[in-house]
PDB file of C-alpha atoms in Angstrom:
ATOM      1  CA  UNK D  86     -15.129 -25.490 -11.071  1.00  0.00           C
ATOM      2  CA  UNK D  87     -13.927 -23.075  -8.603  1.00  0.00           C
ATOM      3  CA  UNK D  88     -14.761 -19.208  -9.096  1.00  0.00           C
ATOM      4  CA  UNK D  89     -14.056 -16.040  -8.043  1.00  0.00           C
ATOM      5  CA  UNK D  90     -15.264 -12.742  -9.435  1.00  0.00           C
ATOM      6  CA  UNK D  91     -14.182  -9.677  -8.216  1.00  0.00           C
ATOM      7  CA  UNK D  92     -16.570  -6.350  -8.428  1.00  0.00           C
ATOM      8  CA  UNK D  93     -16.637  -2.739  -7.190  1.00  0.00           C
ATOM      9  CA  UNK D  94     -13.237  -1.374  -8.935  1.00  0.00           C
ATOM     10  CA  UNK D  95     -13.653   2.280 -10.138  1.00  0.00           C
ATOM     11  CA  UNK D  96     -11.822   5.814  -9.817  1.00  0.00           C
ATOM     12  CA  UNK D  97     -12.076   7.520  -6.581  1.00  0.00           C
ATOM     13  CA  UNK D  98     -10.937  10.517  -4.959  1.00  0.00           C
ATOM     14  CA  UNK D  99      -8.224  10.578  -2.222  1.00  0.00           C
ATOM     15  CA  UNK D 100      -9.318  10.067   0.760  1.00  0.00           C
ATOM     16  CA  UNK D 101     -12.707   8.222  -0.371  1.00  0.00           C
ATOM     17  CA  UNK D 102     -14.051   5.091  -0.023  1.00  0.00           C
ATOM     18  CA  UNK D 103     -14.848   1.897  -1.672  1.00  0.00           C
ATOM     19  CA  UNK D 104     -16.126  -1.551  -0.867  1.00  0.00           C
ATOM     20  CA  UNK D 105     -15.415  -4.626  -3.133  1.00  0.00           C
ATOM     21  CA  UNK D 106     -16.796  -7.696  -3.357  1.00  0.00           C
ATOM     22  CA  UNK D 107     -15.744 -11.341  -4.233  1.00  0.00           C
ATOM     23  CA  UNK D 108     -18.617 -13.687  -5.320  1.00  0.00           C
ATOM     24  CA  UNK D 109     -17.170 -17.117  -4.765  1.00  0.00           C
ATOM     25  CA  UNK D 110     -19.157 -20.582  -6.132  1.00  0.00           C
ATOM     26  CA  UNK D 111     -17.897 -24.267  -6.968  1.00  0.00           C
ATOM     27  CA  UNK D 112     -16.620 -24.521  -2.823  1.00  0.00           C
ATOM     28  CA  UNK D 113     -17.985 -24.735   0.672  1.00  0.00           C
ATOM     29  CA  UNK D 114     -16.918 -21.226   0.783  1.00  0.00           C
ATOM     30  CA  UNK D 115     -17.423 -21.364   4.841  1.00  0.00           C
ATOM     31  CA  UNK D 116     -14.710 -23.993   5.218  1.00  0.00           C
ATOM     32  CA  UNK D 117     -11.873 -22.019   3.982  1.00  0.00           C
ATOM     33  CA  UNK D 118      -9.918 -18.565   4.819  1.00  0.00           C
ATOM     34  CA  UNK D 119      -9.955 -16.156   2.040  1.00  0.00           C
ATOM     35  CA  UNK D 120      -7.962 -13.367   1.083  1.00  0.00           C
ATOM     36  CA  UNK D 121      -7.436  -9.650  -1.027  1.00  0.00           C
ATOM     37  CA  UNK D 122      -3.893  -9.249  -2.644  1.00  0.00           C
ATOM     38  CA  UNK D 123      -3.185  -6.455  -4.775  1.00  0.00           C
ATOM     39  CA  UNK D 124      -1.013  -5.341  -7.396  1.00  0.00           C
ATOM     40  CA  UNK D 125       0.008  -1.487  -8.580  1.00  0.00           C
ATOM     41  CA  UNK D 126       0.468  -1.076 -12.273  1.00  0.00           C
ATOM     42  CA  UNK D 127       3.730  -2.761 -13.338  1.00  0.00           C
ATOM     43  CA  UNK D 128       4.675  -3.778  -9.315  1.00  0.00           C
ATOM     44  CA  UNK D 129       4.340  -7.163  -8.041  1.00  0.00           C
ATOM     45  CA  UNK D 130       2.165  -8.342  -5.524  1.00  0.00           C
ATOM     46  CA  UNK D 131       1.346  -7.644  -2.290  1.00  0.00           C
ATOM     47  CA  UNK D 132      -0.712  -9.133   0.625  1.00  0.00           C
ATOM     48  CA  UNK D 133      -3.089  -7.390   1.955  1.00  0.00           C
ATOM     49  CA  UNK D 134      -6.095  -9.434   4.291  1.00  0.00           C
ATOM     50  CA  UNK D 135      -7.310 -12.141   5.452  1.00  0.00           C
ATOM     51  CA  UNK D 136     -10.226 -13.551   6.760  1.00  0.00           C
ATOM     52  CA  UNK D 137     -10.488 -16.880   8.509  1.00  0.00           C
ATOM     53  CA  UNK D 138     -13.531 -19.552   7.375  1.00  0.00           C
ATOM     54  CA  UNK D 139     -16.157 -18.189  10.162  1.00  0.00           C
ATOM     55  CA  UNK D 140     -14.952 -14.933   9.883  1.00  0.00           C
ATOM     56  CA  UNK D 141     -13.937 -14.906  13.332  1.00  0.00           C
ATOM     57  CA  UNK D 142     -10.078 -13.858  13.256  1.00  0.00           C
ATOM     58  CA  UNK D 143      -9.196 -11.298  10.225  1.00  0.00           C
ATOM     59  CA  UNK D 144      -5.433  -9.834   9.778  1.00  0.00           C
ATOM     60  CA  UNK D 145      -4.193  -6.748   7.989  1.00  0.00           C
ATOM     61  CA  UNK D 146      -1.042  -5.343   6.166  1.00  0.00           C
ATOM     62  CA  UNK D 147       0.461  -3.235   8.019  1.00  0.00           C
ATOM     63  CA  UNK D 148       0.126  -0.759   5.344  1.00  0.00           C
ATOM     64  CA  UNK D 149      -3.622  -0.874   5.773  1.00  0.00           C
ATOM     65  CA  UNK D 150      -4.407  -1.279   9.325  1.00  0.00           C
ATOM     66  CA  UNK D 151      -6.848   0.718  10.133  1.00  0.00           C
ATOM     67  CA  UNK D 152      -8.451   2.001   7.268  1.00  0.00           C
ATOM     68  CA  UNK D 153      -9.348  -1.607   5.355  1.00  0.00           C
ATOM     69  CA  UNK D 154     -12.293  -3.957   7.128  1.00  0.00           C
ATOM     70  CA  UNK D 155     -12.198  -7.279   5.937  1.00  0.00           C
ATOM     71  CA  UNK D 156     -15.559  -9.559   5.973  1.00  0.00           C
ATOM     72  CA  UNK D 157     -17.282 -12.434   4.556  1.00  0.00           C
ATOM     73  CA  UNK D 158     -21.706 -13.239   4.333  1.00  0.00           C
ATOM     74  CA  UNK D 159     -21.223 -17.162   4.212  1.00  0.00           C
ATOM     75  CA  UNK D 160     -25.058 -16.918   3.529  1.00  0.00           C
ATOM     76  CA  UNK D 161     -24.334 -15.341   0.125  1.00  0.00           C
ATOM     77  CA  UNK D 162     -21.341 -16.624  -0.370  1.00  0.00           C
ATOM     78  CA  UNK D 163     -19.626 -13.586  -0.646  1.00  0.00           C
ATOM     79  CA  UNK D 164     -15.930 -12.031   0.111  1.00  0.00           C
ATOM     80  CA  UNK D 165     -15.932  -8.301   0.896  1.00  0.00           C
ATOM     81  CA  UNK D 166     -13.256  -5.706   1.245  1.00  0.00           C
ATOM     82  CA  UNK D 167     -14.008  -2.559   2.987  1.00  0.00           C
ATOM     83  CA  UNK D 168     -11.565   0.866   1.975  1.00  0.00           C
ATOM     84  CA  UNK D 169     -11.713   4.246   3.870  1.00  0.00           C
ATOM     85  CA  UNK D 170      -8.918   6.687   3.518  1.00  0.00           C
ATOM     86  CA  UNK D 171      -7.707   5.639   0.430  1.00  0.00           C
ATOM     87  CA  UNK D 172      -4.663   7.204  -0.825  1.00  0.00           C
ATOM     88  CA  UNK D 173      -2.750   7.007  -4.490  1.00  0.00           C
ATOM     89  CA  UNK D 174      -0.855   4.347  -3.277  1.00  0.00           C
ATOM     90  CA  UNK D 175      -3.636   2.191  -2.762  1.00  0.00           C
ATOM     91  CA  UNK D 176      -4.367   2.281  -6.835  1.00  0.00           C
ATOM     92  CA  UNK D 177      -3.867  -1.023  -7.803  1.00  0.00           C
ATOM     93  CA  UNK D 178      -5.709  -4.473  -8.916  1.00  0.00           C
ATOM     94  CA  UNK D 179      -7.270  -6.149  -6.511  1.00  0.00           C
ATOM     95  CA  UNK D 180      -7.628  -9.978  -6.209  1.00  0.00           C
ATOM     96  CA  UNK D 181      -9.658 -12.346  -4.138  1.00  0.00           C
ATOM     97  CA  UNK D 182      -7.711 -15.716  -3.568  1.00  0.00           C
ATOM     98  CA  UNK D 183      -8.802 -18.041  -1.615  1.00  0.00           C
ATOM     99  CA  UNK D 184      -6.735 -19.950   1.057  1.00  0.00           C
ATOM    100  CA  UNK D 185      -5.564 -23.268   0.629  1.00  0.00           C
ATOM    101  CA  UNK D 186      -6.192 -25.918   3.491  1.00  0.00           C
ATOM    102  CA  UNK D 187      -3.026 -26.716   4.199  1.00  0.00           C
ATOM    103  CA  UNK D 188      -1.126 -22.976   4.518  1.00  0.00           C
ATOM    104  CA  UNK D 189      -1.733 -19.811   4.143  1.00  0.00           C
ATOM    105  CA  UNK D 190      -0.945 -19.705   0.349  1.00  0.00           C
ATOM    106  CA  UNK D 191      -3.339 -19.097  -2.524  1.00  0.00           C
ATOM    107  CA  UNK D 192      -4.638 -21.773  -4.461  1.00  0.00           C
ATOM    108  CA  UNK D 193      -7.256 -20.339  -6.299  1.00  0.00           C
ATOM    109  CA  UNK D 194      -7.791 -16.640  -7.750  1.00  0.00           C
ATOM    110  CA  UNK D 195     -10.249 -14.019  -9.212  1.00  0.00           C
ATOM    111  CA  UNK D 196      -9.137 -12.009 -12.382  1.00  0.00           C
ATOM    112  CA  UNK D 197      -9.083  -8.659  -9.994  1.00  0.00           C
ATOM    113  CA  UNK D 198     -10.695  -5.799  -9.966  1.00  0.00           C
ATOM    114  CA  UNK D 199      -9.189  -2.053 -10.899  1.00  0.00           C
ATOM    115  CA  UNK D 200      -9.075   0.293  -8.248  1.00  0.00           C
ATOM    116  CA  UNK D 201      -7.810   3.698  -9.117  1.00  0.00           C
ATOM    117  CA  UNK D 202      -7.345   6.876  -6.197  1.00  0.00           C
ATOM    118  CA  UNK D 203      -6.877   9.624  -8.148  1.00  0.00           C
ATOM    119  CA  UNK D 204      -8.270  13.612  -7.946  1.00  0.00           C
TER     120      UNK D 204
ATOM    121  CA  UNK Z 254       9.096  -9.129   8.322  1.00  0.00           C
ATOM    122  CA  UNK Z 255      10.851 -11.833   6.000  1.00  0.00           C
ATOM    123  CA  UNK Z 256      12.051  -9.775   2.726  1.00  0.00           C
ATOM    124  CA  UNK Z 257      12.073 -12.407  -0.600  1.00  0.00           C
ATOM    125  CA  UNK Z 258      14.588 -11.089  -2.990  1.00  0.00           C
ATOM    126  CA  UNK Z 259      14.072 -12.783  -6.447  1.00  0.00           C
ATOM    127  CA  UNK Z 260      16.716 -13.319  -8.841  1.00  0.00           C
ATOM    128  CA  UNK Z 261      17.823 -12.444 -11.837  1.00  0.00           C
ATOM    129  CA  UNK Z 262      15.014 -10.071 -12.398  1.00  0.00           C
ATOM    130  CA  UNK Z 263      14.893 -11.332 -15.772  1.00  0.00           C
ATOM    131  CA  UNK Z 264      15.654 -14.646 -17.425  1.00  0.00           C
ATOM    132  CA  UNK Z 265      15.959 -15.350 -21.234  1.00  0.00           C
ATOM    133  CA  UNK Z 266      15.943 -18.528 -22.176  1.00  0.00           C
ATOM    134  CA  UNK Z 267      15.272 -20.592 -25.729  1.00  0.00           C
ATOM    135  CA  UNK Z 268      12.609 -23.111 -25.675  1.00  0.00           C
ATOM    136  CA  UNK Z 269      13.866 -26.412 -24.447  1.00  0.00           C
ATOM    137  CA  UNK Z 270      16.592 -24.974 -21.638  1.00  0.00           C
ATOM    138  CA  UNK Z 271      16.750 -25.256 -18.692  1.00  0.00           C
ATOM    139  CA  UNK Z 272      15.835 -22.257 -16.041  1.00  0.00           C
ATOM    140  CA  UNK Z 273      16.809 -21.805 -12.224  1.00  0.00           C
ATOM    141  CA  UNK Z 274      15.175 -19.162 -10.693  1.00  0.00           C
ATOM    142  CA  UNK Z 275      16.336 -17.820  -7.064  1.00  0.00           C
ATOM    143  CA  UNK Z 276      14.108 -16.758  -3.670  1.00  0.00           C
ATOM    144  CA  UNK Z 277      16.192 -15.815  -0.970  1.00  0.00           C
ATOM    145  CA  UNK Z 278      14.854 -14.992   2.305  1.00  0.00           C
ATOM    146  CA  UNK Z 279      16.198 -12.449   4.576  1.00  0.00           C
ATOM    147  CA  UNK Z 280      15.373 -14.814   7.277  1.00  0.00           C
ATOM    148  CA  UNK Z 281      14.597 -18.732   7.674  1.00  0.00           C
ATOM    149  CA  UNK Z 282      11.269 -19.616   6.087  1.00  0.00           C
ATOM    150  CA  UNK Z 283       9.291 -21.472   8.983  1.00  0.00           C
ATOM    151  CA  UNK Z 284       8.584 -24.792   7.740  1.00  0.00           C
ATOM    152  CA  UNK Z 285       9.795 -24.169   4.404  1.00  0.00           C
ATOM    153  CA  UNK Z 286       6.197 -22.902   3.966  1.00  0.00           C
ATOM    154  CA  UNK Z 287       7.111 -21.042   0.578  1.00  0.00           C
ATOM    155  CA  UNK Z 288       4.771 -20.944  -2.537  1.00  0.00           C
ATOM    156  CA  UNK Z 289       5.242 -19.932  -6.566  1.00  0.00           C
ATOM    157  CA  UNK Z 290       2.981 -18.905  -8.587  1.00  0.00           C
ATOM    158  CA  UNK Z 291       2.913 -17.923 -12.257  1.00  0.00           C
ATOM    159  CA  UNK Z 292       1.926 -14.716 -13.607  1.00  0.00           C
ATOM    160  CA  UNK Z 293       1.108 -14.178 -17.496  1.00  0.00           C
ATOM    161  CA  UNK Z 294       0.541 -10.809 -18.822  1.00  0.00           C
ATOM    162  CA  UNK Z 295      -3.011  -9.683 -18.571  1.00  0.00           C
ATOM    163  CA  UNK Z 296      -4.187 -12.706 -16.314  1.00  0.00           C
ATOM    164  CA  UNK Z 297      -4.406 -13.273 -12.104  1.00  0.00           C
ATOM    165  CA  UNK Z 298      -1.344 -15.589 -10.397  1.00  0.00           C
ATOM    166  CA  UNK Z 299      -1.813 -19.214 -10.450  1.00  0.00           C
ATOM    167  CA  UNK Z 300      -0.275 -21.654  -8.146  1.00  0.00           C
ATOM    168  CA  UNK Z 301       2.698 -23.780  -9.583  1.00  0.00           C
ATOM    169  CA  UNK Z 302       4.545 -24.971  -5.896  1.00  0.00           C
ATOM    170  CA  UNK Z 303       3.946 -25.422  -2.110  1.00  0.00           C
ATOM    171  CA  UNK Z 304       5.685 -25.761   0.960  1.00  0.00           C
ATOM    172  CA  UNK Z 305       9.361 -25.379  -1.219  1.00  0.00           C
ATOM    173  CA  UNK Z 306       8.627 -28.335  -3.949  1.00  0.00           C
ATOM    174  CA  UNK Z 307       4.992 -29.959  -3.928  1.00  0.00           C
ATOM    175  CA  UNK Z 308       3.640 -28.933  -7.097  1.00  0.00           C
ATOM    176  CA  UNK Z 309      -0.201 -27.810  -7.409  1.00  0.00           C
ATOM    177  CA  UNK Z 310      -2.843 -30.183  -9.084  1.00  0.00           C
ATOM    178  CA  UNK Z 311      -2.490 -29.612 -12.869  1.00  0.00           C
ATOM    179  CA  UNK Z 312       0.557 -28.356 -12.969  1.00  0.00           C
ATOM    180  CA  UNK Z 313       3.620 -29.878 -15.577  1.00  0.00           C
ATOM    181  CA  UNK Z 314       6.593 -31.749 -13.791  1.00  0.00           C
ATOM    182  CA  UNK Z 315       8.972 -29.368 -16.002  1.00  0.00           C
ATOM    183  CA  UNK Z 316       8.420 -27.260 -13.452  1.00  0.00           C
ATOM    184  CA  UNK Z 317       9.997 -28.455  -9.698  1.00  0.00           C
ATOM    185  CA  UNK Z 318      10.733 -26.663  -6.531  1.00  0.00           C
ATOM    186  CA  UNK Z 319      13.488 -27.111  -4.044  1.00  0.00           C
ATOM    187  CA  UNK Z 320      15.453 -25.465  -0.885  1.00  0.00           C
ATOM    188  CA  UNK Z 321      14.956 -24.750   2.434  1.00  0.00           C
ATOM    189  CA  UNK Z 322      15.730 -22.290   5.302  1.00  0.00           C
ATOM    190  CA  UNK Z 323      16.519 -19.139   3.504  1.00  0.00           C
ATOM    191  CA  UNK Z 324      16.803 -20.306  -0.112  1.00  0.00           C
ATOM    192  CA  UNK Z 325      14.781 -21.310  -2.552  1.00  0.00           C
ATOM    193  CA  UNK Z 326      14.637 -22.331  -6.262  1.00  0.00           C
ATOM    194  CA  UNK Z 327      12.671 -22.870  -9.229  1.00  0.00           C
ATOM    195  CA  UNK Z 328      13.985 -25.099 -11.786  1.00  0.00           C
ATOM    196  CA  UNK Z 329      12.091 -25.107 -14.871  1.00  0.00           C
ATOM    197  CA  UNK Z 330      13.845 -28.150 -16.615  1.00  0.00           C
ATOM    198  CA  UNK Z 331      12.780 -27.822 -20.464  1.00  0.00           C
ATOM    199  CA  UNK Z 332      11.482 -24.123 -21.480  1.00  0.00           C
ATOM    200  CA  UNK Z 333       8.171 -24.057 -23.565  1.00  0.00           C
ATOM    201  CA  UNK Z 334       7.011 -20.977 -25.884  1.00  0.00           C
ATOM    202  CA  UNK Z 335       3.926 -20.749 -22.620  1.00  0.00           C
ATOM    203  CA  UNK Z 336       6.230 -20.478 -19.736  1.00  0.00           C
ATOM    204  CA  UNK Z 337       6.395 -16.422 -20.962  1.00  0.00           C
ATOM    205  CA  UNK Z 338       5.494 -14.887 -17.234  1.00  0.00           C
ATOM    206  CA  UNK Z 339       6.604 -13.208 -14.445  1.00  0.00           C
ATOM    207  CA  UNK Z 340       7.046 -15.398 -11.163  1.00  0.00           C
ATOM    208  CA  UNK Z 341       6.554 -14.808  -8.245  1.00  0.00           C
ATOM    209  CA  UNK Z 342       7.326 -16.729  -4.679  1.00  0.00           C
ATOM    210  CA  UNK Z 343       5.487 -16.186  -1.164  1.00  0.00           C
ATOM    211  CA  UNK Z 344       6.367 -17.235   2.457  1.00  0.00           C
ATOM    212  CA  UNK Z 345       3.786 -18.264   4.717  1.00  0.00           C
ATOM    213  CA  UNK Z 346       5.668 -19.426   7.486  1.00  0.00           C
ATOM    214  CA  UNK Z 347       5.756 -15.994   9.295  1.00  0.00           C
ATOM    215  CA  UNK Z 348       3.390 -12.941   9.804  1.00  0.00           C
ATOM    216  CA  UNK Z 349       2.912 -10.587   7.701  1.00  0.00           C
ATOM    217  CA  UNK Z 350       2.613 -13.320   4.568  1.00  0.00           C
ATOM    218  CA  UNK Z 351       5.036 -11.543   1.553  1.00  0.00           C
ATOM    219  CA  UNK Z 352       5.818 -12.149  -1.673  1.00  0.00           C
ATOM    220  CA  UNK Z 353       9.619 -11.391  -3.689  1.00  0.00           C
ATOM    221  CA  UNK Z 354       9.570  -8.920  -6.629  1.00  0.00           C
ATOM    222  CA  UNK Z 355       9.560 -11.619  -9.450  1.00  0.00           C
ATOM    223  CA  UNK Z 356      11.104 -12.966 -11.999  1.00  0.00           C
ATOM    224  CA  UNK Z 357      10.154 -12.166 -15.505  1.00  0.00           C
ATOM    225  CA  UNK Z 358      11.510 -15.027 -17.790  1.00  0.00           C
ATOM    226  CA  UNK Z 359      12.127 -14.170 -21.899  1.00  0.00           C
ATOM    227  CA  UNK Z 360      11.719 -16.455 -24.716  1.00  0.00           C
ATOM    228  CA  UNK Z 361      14.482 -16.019 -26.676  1.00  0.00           C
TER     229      UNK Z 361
END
């Protein structure tokens, strides 16, 4: 079976930081693109990264350009989002997905992690 | 950027009807590369269709996608009591991927 479990949600102070991560097992986790979409309490979703297999070619949101890094450790099998300059807008839950072969659409998902930017 | 404007915003059905639920792009959808996913309270999305109509491994033929260009449906053909979510659809045919604003179907 295919999982995903997100970790590293928690309250933090505008303008802080935050990295979460997204253990993946039950893939070849290096042969596939991943992704972080998020959700704000009662909103619907929202793209926000991707990373490709190799981690070679990565692509942003315009609404966090520059202040998200997305990565991946294929050795530990491990997705990993990056957050600097975090604003309340950016409180929502976050969700590793990964990429399905064919498109960039989601095929499977994490349950999310909380991630609340708040004084 | 390609705006997906869902519609109704919410559905209420009975078990056993029918449901049609609406994506409509504010521009052509490359390929018809659009996706739906299914969204029960407390849990993560899960994939129901791909590009416009093939549905994911797993998932009931009640449900069936169809369209192209700029719009899009989901039919669900016979309501069950577990169909109680919010969906949502998702172009991948164009940069910056988005998704609509779902559409929350009621059990009536």
């Amino acid at each position: 079976d295919v999982q995903l479990l997100e970790s590293g949600g928690g309250l933090v102070q505008p303008g802080g930081s935050l990295r979460l991560s997204c253990a993946v097992s039950g893939l070849t986790f290096n042969s596939y693109a991943m992704t972080w979409v998020r959700q704000a309490p009662g909103k619907g979703l929202e793209w926000v990264s991707a990373i490709s297999g190799n981690g070679d070619s990565t692509y942003y949101a315009d609404s966090v350009e520059g202040r998200f890094t997305i990565s991946r450790d294929n050795s530990k099998v491990t997705l990993y989002l990056q957050m600097n300059g975090l604003r309340a807008e950016d409180t929502a839950i976050y969700y590793c997905a990964k990429v399905a072969p064919t498109g960039y659409y989601f095929d499977y998902w994490g349950q999310g992690t909380l991630v609340t930017v708040s004084s | 950027e390609i705006v997906l404007t869902q519609s109704p915003g919410t559905l209420s059905l009975s078990p056993g009807e029918r449901g049609t639920l609406s994506c409509r792009a504010s521009q052509s959808v490359s390929s018809n590369y659009l996706a739906w996913y299914q969204q029960k309270v407390g849990q993560a999305p899960r994939l129901l269709i791909s590009d416009a109509s093939t549905r994911a491994t797993g998932i009931p033929d009640r449900f069936s996608g169809s369209g192209s260009g700029t719009d899009f449906t989901l039919t669900i053909s016979r309501l069950e009591p577990e169909d109680l979510a919010v969906y949502y659809c998702q172009q991948y045919g164009n940069s910056p991927l988005t998704f609509g604003g779902g559409t929350k179907v009621e059990i009536k």
